[in-house]
Coordinates of C-alpha atoms in Angstrom, one line a residue:
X1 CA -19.6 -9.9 -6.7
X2 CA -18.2 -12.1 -9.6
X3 CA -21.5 -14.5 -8.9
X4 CA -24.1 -14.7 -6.3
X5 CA -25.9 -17.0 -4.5
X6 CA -29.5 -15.5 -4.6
X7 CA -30.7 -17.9 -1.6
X8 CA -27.9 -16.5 0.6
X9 CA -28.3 -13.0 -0.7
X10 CA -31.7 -12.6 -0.7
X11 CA -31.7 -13.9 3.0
X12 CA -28.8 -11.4 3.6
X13 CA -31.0 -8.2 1.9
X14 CA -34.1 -10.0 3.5
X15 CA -32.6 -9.6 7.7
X16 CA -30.6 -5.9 7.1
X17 CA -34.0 -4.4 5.5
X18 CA -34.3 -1.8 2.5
X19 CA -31.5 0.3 4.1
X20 CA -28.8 -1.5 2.9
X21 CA -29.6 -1.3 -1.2
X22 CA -29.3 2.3 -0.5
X23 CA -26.2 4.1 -2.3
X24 CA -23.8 5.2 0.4
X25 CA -23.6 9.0 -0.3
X26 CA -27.4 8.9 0.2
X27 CA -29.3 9.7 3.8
X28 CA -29.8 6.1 5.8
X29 CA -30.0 4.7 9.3
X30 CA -27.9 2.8 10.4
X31 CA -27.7 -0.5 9.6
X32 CA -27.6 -3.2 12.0
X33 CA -26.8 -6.5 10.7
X34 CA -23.5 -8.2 10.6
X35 CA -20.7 -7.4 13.1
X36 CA -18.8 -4.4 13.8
X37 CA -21.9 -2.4 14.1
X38 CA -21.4 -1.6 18.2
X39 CA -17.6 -0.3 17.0
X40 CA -18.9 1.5 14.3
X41 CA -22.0 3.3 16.3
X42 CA -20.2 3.8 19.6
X43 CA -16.1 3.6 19.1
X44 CA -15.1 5.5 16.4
X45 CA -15.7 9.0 16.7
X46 CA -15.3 11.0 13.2
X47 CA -11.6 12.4 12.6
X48 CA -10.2 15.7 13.2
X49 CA -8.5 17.8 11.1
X50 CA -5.0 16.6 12.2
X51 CA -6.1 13.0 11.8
X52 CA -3.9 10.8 9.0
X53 CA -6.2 10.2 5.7
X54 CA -6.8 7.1 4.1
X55 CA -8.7 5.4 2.0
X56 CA -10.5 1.6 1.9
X57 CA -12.0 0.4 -0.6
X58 CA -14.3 -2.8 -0.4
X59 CA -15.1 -5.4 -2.4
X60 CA -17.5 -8.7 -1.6
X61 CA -17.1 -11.7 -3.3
X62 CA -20.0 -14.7 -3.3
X63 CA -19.3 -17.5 -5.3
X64 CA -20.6 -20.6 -2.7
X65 CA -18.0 -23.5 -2.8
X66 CA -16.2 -22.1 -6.3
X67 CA -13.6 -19.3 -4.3
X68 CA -10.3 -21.2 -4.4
X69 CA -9.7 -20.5 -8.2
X70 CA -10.9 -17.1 -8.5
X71 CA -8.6 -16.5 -5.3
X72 CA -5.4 -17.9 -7.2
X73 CA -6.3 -16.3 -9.6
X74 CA -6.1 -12.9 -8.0
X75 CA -3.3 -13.4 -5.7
X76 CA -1.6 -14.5 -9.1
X77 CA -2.1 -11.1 -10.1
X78 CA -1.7 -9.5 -6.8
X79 CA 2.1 -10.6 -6.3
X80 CA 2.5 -10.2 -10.5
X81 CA 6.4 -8.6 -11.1
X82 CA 6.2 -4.8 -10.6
X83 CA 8.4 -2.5 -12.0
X84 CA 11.4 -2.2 -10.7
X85 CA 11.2 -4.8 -7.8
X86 CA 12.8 -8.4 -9.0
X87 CA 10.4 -11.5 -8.4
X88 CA 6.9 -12.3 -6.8
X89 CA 6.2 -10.2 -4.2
X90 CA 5.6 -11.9 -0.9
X91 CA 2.5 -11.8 1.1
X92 CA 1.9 -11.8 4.4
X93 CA -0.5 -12.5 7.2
X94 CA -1.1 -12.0 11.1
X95 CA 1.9 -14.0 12.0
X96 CA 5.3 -12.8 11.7
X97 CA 6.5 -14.5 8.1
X98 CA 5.4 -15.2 5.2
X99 CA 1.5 -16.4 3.8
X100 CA 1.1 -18.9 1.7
X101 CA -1.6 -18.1 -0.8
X102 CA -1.9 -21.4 -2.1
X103 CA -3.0 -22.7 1.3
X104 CA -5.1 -19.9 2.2
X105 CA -6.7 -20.4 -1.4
X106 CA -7.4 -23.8 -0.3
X107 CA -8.9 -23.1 2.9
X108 CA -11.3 -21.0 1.2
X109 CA -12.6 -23.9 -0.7
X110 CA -16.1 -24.3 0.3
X111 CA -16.3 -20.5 1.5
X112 CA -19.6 -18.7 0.4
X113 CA -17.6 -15.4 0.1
X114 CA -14.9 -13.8 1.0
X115 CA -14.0 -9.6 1.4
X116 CA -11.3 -8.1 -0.6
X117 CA -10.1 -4.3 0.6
X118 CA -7.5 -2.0 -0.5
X119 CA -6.1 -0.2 2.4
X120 CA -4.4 3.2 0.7
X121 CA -2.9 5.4 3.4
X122 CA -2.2 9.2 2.1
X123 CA 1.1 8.9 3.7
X124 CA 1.6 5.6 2.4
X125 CA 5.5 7.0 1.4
X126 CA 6.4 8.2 5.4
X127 CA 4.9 5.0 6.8
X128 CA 7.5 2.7 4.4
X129 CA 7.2 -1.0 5.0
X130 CA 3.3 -1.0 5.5
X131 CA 3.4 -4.5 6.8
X132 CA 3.4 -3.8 10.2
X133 CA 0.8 -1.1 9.7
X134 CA -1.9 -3.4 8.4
X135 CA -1.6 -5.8 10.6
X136 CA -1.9 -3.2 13.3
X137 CA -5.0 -2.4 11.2
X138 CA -6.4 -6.4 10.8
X139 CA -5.6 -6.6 14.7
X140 CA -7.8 -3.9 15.8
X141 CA -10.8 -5.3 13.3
X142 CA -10.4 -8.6 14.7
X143 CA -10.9 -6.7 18.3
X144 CA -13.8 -4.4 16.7
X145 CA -16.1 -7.5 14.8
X146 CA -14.9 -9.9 18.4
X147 CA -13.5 -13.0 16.3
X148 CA -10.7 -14.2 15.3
X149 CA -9.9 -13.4 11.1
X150 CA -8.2 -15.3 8.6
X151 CA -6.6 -13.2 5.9
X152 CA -3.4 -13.0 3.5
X153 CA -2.2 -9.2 2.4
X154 CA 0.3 -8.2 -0.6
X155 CA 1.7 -4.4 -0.9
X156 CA 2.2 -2.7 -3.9
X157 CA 4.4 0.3 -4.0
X158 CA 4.8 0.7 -8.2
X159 CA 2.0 3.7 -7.9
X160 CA 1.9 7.3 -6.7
X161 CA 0.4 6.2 -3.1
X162 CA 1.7 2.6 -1.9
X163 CA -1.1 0.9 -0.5
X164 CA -2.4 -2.9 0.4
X165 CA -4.7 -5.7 -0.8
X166 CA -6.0 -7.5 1.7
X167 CA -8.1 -10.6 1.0
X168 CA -10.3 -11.7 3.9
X169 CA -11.7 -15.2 4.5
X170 CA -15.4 -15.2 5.0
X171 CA -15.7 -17.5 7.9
X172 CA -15.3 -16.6 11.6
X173 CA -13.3 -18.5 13.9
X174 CA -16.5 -20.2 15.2
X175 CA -17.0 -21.7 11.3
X176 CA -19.5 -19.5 10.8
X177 CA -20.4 -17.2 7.6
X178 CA -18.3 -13.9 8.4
X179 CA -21.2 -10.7 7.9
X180 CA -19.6 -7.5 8.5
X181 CA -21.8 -4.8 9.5
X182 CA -22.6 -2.1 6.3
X183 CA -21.6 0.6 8.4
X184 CA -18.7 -0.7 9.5
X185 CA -17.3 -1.7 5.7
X186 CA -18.5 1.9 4.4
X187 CA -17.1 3.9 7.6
X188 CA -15.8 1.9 10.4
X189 CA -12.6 0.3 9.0
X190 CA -11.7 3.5 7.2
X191 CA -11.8 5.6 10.8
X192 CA -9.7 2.4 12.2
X193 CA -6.9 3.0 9.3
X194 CA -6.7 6.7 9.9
X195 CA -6.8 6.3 13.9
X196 CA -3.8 4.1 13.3
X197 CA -2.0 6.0 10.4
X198 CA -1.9 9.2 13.0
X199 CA -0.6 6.6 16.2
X200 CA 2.2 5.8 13.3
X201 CA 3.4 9.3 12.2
X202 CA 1.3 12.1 14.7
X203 CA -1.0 14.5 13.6
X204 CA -0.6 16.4 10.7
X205 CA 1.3 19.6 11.3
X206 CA -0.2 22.9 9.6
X207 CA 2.0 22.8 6.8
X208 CA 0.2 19.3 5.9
X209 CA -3.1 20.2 6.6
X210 CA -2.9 23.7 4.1
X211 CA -1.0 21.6 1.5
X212 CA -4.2 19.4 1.7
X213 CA -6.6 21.9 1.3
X214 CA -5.1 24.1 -1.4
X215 CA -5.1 20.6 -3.4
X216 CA -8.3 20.2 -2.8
X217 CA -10.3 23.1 -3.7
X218 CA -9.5 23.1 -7.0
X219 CA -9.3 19.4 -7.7
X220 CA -11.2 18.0 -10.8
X221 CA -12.5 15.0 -9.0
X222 CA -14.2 13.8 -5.8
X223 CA -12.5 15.1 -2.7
X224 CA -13.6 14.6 1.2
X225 CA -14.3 18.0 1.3
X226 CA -17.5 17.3 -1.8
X227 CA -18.1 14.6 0.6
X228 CA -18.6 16.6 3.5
X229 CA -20.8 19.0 1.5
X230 CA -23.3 16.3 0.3
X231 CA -23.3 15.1 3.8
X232 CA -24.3 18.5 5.1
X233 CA -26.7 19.3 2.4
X234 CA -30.5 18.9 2.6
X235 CA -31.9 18.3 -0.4
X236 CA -29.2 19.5 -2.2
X237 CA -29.3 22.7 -0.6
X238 CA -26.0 23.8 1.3
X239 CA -26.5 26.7 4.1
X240 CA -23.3 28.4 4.8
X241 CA -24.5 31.4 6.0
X242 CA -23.9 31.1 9.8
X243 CA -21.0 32.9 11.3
X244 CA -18.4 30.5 12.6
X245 CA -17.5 31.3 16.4
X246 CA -14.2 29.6 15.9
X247 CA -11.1 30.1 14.4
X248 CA -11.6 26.3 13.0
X249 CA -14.6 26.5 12.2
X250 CA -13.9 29.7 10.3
X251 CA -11.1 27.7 8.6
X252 CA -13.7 25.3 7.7
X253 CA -16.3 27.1 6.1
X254 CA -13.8 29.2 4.1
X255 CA -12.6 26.1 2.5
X256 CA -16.5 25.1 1.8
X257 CA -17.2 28.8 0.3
X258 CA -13.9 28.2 -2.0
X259 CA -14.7 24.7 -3.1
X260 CA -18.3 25.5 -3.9
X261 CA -17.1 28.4 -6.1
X262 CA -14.6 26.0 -8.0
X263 CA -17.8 23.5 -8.3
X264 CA -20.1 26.5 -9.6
X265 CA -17.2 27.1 -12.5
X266 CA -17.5 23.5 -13.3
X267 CA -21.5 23.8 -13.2
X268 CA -21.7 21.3 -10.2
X269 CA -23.3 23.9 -8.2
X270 CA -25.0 27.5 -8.0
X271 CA -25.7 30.0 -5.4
X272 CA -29.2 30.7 -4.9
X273 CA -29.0 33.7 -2.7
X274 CA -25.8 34.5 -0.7
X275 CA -25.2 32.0 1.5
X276 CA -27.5 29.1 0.1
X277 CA -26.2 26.8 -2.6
X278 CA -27.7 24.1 -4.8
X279 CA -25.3 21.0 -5.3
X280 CA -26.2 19.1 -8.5
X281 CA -28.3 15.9 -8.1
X282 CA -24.8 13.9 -9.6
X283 CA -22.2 16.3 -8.8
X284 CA -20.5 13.0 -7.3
X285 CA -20.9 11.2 -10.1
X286 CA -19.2 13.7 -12.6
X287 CA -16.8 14.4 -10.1
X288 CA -16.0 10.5 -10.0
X289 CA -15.9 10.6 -14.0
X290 CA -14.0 14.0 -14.4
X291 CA -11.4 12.5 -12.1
X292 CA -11.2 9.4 -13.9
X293 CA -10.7 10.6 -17.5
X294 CA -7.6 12.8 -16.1
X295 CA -6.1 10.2 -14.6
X296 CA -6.8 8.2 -18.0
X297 CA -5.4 11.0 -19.4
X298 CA -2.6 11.4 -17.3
X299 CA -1.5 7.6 -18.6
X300 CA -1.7 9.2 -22.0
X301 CA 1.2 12.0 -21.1
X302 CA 3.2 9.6 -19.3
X303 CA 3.6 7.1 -21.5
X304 CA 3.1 8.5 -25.1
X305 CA 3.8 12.5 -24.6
X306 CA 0.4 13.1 -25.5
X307 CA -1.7 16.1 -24.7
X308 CA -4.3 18.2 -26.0
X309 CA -5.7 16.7 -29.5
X310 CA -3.3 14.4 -29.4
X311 CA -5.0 12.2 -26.7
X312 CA -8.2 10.2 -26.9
X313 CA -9.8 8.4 -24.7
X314 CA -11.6 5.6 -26.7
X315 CA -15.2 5.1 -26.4
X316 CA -16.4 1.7 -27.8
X317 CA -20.5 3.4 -28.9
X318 CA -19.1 6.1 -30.3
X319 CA -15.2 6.0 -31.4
X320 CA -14.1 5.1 -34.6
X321 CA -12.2 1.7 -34.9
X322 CA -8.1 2.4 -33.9
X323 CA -5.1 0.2 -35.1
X324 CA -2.0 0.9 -33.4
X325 CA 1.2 -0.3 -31.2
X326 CA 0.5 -1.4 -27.3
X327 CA 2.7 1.4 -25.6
X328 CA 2.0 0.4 -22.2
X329 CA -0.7 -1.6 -20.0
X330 CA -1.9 -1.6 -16.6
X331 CA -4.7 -1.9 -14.1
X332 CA -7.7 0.9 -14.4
X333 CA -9.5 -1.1 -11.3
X334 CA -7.4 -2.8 -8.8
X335 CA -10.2 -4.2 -7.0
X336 CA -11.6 -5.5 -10.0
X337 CA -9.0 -6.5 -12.1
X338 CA -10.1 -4.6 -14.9
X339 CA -7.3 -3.3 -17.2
X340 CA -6.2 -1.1 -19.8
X341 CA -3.9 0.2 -22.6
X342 CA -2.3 2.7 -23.7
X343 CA -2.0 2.7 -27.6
X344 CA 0.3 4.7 -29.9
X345 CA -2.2 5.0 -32.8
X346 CA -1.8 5.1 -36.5
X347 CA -4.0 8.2 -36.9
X348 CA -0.7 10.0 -34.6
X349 CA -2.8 10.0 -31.0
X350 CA -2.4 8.0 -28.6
X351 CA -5.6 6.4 -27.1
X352 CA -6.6 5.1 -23.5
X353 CA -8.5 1.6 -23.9
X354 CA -10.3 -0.1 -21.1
X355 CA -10.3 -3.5 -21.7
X356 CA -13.0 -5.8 -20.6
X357 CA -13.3 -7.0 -16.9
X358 CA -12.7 -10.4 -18.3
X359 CA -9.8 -9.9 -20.5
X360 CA -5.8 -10.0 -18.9
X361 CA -4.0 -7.3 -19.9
X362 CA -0.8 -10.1 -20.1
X363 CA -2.1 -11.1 -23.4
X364 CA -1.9 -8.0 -25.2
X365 CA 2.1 -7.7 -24.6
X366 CA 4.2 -4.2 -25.3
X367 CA 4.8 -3.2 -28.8
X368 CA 2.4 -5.6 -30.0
X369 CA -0.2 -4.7 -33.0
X370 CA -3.9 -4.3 -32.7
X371 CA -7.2 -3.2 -33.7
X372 CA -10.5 -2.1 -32.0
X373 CA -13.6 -1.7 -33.3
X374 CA -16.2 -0.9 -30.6
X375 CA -15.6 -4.1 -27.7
X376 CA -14.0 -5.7 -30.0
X377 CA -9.9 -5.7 -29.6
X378 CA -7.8 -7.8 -32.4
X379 CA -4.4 -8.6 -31.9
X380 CA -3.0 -8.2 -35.5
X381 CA 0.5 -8.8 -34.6
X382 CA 2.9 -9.8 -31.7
X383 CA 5.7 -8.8 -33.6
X384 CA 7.5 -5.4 -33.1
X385 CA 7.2 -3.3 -35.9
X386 CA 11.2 -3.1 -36.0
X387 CA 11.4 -6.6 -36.2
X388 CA 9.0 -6.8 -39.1
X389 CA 10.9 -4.8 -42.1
X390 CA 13.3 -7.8 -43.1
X391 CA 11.2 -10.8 -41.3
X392 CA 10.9 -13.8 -43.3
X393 CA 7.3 -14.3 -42.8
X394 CA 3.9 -12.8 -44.0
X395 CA 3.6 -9.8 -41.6
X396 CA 1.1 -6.6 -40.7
X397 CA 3.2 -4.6 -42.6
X398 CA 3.2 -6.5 -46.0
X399 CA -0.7 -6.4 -45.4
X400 CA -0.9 -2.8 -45.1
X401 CA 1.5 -2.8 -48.3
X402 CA -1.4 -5.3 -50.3
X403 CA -4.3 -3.5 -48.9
X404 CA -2.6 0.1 -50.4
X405 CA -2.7 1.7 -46.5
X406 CA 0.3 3.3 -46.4
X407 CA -1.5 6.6 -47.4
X408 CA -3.9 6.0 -44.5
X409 CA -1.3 6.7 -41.8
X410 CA -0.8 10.1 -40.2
X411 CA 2.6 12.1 -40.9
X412 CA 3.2 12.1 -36.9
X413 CA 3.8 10.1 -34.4
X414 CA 3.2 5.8 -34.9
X415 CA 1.7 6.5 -38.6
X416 CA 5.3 8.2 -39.4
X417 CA 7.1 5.5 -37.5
X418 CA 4.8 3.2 -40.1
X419 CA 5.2 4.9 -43.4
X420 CA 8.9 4.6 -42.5
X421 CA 8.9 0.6 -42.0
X422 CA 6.7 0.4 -44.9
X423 CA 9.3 1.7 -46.9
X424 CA 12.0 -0.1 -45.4
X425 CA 9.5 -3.1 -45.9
X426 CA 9.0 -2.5 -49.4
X427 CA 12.9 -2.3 -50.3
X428 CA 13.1 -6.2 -48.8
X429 CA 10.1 -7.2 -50.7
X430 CA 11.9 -6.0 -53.7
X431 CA 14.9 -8.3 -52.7
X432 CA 13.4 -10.7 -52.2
X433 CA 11.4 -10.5 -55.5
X434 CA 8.4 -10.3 -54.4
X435 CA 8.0 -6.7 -55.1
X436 CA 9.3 -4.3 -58.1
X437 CA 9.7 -0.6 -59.1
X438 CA 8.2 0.5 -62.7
X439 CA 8.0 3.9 -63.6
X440 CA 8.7 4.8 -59.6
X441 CA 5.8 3.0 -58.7
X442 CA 6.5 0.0 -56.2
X443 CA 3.9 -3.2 -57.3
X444 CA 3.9 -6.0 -54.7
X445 CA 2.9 -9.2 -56.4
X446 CA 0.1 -10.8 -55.4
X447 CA 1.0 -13.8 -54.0
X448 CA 3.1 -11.9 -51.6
X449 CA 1.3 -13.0 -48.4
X450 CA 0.9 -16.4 -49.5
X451 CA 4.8 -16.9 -50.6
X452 CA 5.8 -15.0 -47.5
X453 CA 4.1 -17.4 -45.5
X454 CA 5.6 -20.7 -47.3
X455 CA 8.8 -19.9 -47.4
X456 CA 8.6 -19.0 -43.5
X457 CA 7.0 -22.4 -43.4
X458 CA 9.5 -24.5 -45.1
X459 CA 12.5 -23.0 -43.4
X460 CA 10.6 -23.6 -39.6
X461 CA 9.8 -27.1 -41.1
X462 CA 13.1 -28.1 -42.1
X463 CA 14.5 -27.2 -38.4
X464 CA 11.3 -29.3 -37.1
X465 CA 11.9 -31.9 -38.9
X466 CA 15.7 -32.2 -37.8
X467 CA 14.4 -32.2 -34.3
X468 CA 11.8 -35.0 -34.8
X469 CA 13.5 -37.0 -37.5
X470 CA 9.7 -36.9 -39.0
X471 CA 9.1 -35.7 -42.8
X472 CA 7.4 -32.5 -43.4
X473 CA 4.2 -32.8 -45.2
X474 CA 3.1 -29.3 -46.5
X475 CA -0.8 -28.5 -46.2
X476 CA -1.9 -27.1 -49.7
X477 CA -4.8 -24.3 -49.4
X478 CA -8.0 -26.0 -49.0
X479 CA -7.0 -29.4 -47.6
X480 CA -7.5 -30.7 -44.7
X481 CA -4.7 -32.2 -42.5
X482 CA -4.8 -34.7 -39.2
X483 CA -2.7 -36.4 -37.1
X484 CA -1.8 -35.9 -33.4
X485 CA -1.1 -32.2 -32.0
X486 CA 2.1 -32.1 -30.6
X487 CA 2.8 -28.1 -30.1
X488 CA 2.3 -25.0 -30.9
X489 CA 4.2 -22.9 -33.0
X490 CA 4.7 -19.5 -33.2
X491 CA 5.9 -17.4 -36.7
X492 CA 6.1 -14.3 -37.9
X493 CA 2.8 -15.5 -40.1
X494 CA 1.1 -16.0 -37.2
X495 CA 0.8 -19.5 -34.7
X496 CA 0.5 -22.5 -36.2
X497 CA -0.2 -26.7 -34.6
X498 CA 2.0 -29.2 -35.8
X499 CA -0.1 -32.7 -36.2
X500 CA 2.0 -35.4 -36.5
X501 CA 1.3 -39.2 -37.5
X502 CA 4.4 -40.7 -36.1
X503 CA 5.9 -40.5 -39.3
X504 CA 5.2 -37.3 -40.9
X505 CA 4.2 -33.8 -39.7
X506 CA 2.5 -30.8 -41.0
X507 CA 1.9 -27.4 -39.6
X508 CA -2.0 -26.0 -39.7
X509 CA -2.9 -22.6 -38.3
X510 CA -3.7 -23.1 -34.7
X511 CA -6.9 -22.5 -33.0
X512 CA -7.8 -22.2 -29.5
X513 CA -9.5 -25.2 -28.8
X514 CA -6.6 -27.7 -29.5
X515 CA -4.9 -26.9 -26.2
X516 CA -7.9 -29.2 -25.2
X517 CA -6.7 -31.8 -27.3
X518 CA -3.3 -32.4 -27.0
X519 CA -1.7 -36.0 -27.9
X520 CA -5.1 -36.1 -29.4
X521 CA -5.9 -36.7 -32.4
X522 CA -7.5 -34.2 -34.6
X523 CA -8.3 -32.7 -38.7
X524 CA -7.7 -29.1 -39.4
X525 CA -8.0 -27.4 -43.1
X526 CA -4.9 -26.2 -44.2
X527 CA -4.0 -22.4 -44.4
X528 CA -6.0 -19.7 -45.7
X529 CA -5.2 -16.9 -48.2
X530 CA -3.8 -13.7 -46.1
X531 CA -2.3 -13.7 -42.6
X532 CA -3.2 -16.1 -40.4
X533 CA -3.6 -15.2 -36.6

């Protein structure tokens, strides 16, 4: 959860027992607080081969009386502009049109917590418009935990497997705090999907079911078949040595022989004697991670072309710090809103960054600059580097020209696209007189950043001060400036406030904290030497 109440949780932890800390790959009884637990026990039976696949994931969030930001917040990004489908997209609910988050956000205002799933059918494609699936899917939970629920839904169809995010209030219709059964979150609502994925498009045929398994024993990450082996293992020991008196069953352990010999190559398992194997203690956890770093890696090729040596994943204890362009951004964890980027690097790699659970991928925008160094990410420039070789304006590249980097950059990939603008760079410099060539040596002068920024500033002044009819008064380095800030400003140099007096203005470089002050006023120093950001 985002925060917790520790009265209510402990209470929670306190009536379920020390079953429901457990991890849920590891051997429990059941657990029987919270509802859903007579559906889950007694009216789900575990699927057959032939049934539909899907996956839920689950997510609980307890923040007592504080939920109605944090769920505008999330539906915010939830119906965010997709690739290739125009607009917000709409969300629905039980009733036939559409939800209005807003109002459902409002509801949830003195809420202790509320559940947040993400329904991902494996046929997610054949089913189509998944709307009336999941509420075919909400109904039957509503029937299973014997209340009536309150819940808003948005589905996204801009990945490989369409699938649905489903935000549930925490209250049942009686007003009262809405505690689903473990069991039923971990198992229950997943066998509900699948039973109703399979009522929606029939068994799977043979064809589907031998696709399936062929993917699956030689996947490099967590399948349900290493699922099914940890759940049949005792103590980590696997005994396959019984001779199947079905054709099925023969099917099955044939597929558990072929996976375990793909999790032996991968050191994830051995075979004791014939017939007995050992799974590793955190087989599921490297499975989790392998799977993870090839998806990360999968970004990599899609995005950047990169393979091999050519793609890193970043690692903030132990890889070195990494400038280069944004290439792409997206979400790592739905669930949790936890992003990343994909980064054309000047060292020619491209990189996979996970950005912190509190950062929003929208503010690091495509083809923007930055640096990392450990957790630390830097936005250097917003500025494209094609719109940055005759920009009036102290940029990233005349910093990289005054800081003698050019030979820093590799001969492939972003460094070559930077040596290039660099030179470009260097022949406008030279224009522009701030920049000559002696004995076939280029020598930037070293007030370039400084004269870059002023003249930059005096051309965005004079348009300002057209537009205001107020008298530009220029900030020397050093001294401080005050006045009222109007607005922000964003140049090539970076964003600067402009305080004005009433009758004259000046532009200061901006700072976080005076969106708190607006038509306020305020003293700022004046710029400093180098680019200001």
């Amino acid at each position: 959860a985002e925060a917790s109440d520790s009265k209510f949780v402990t209470q929670v932890l306190r009536l379920a027992g020390p079953r429901l800390g457990r991890g849920l790959g590891g051997k429990r009884g059941p657990g029987r607080l919270g509802r859903g637990q007579a559906a889950a026990l007694a009216g789900l039976r575990s699927p057959g081969p032939r049934s539909r696949r899907v996956i839920v994931k689950a997510r609980l969030i307890v923040l007592p009386g504080r939920l109605t930001p944090s769920t505008i917040r999330h539906a915010r990004y939830l119906q965010r502009e997709l690739r290739g489908e125009p607009g917000n997209l709409p969300a629905y609910g039980p009733g036939t049109g559409p939800a209005d988050f807003d109002a459902f956000a409002a509801r949830c205002a003195e809420d202790r917590h509320q559940f947040r799933f993400i329904v991902s059918p494996e046929d997610g494609a054949e089913l189509g418009d998944l709307q009336p699936y999941t509420r075919a899917l909400m109904s039957q939970v509503e029937r299973d935990l014997q209340t009536r629920l309150e819940w808003v839904a948005v589905d996204h169809a801009d990945t490989d497997n369409p699938h649905t995010h489903v935000l549930l209030r925490g209250k049942s219709a009686d007003g009262q705090d809405l505690v689903i059964g473990r069991d039923y979150i971990s198992r229950g609502m997943r066998l509900r999907a699948q039973e109703i994925a399979t009522d929606f498009l029939g068994p799977r045929t043979d064809l589907e079911i031998e696709a399936t398994r062929v993917r699956e024993l030689e996947a490099d990450r967590l399948t349900p078949l290493d699922r099914t082996l940890q759940r049949e293992a005792v103590d980590g020991v696997l005994d396959v040595r019984q001779i199947p008196a079905t054709t099925l069953a023969r099917q099955a352990k044939a597929a558990k022989l072929g996976r375990l010999t793909h999790l032996a190559r991968l050191r994830l398992a051995a075979e004791l004697r014939p017939g007995m194997w050992q799974l590793q203690p955190d087989a599921e956890a490297m499975l989790q991670a392998i799977g993870e770093r090839e998806d990360m890696l999968r970004v990599l090729h899609r995005t950047l072309g990169a393979t091999g040596n050519d793609a890193a994943i970043y690692d903030q204890a132990r890889s070195l710090p990494v400038t280069g362009r944004i290439a792409a951004r997206g979400m790592a964890d739905e669930l949790r809103e936890q992003g990343y980027l994909a980064v054309a690097g000047t060292d020619g790699r491209g990189h996979y960054m996970r950005l912190s659970s509190k950062a929003n991928p929208q503010d690091y925008p495509v083809g923007a600059i930055l640096t990392v160094r450990g957790p630390k990410v830097v936005l250097e420039s917003t500025l494209p580097l094609d719109r940055q070789t005759r920009a009036l304006g102290a940029t990233w590249l005349d910093a990289q020209l005054v800081a003698g980097k050019s030979s820093d950059m590799a001969m492939r990939g972003f460094g070559a696209e930077v040596r290039s603008a660099l030179a470009v760079r260097t022949e406008f410099l030279i224009e522009q007189g701030l920049a000559s060539r002696e004995d076939g040596r280029v020598r930037v002068a070293k007030d370039v950043l400084p004269a870059l920024r002023s003249r930059e500033l005096a051309t965005v002044a004079a348009r300002l001060a057209a537009e205001t009819g107020l008298t530009y008064r220029p900030v020397q380095e050093g001294q401080r400036a005050s006045g009222i800030y109007r607005q922000a400003v964003t140049l090539v140099s970076g964003k600067y406030a402009m305080l004005a007096d009433g009758v004259g203005f000046s532009l200061v470089p901006w700072r976080p904290e005076l969106e708190r002050s607006i038509r306020r006023g305020v003293g700022l120093p004046g710029p400093r030497r180098g680019i200001t950001r």
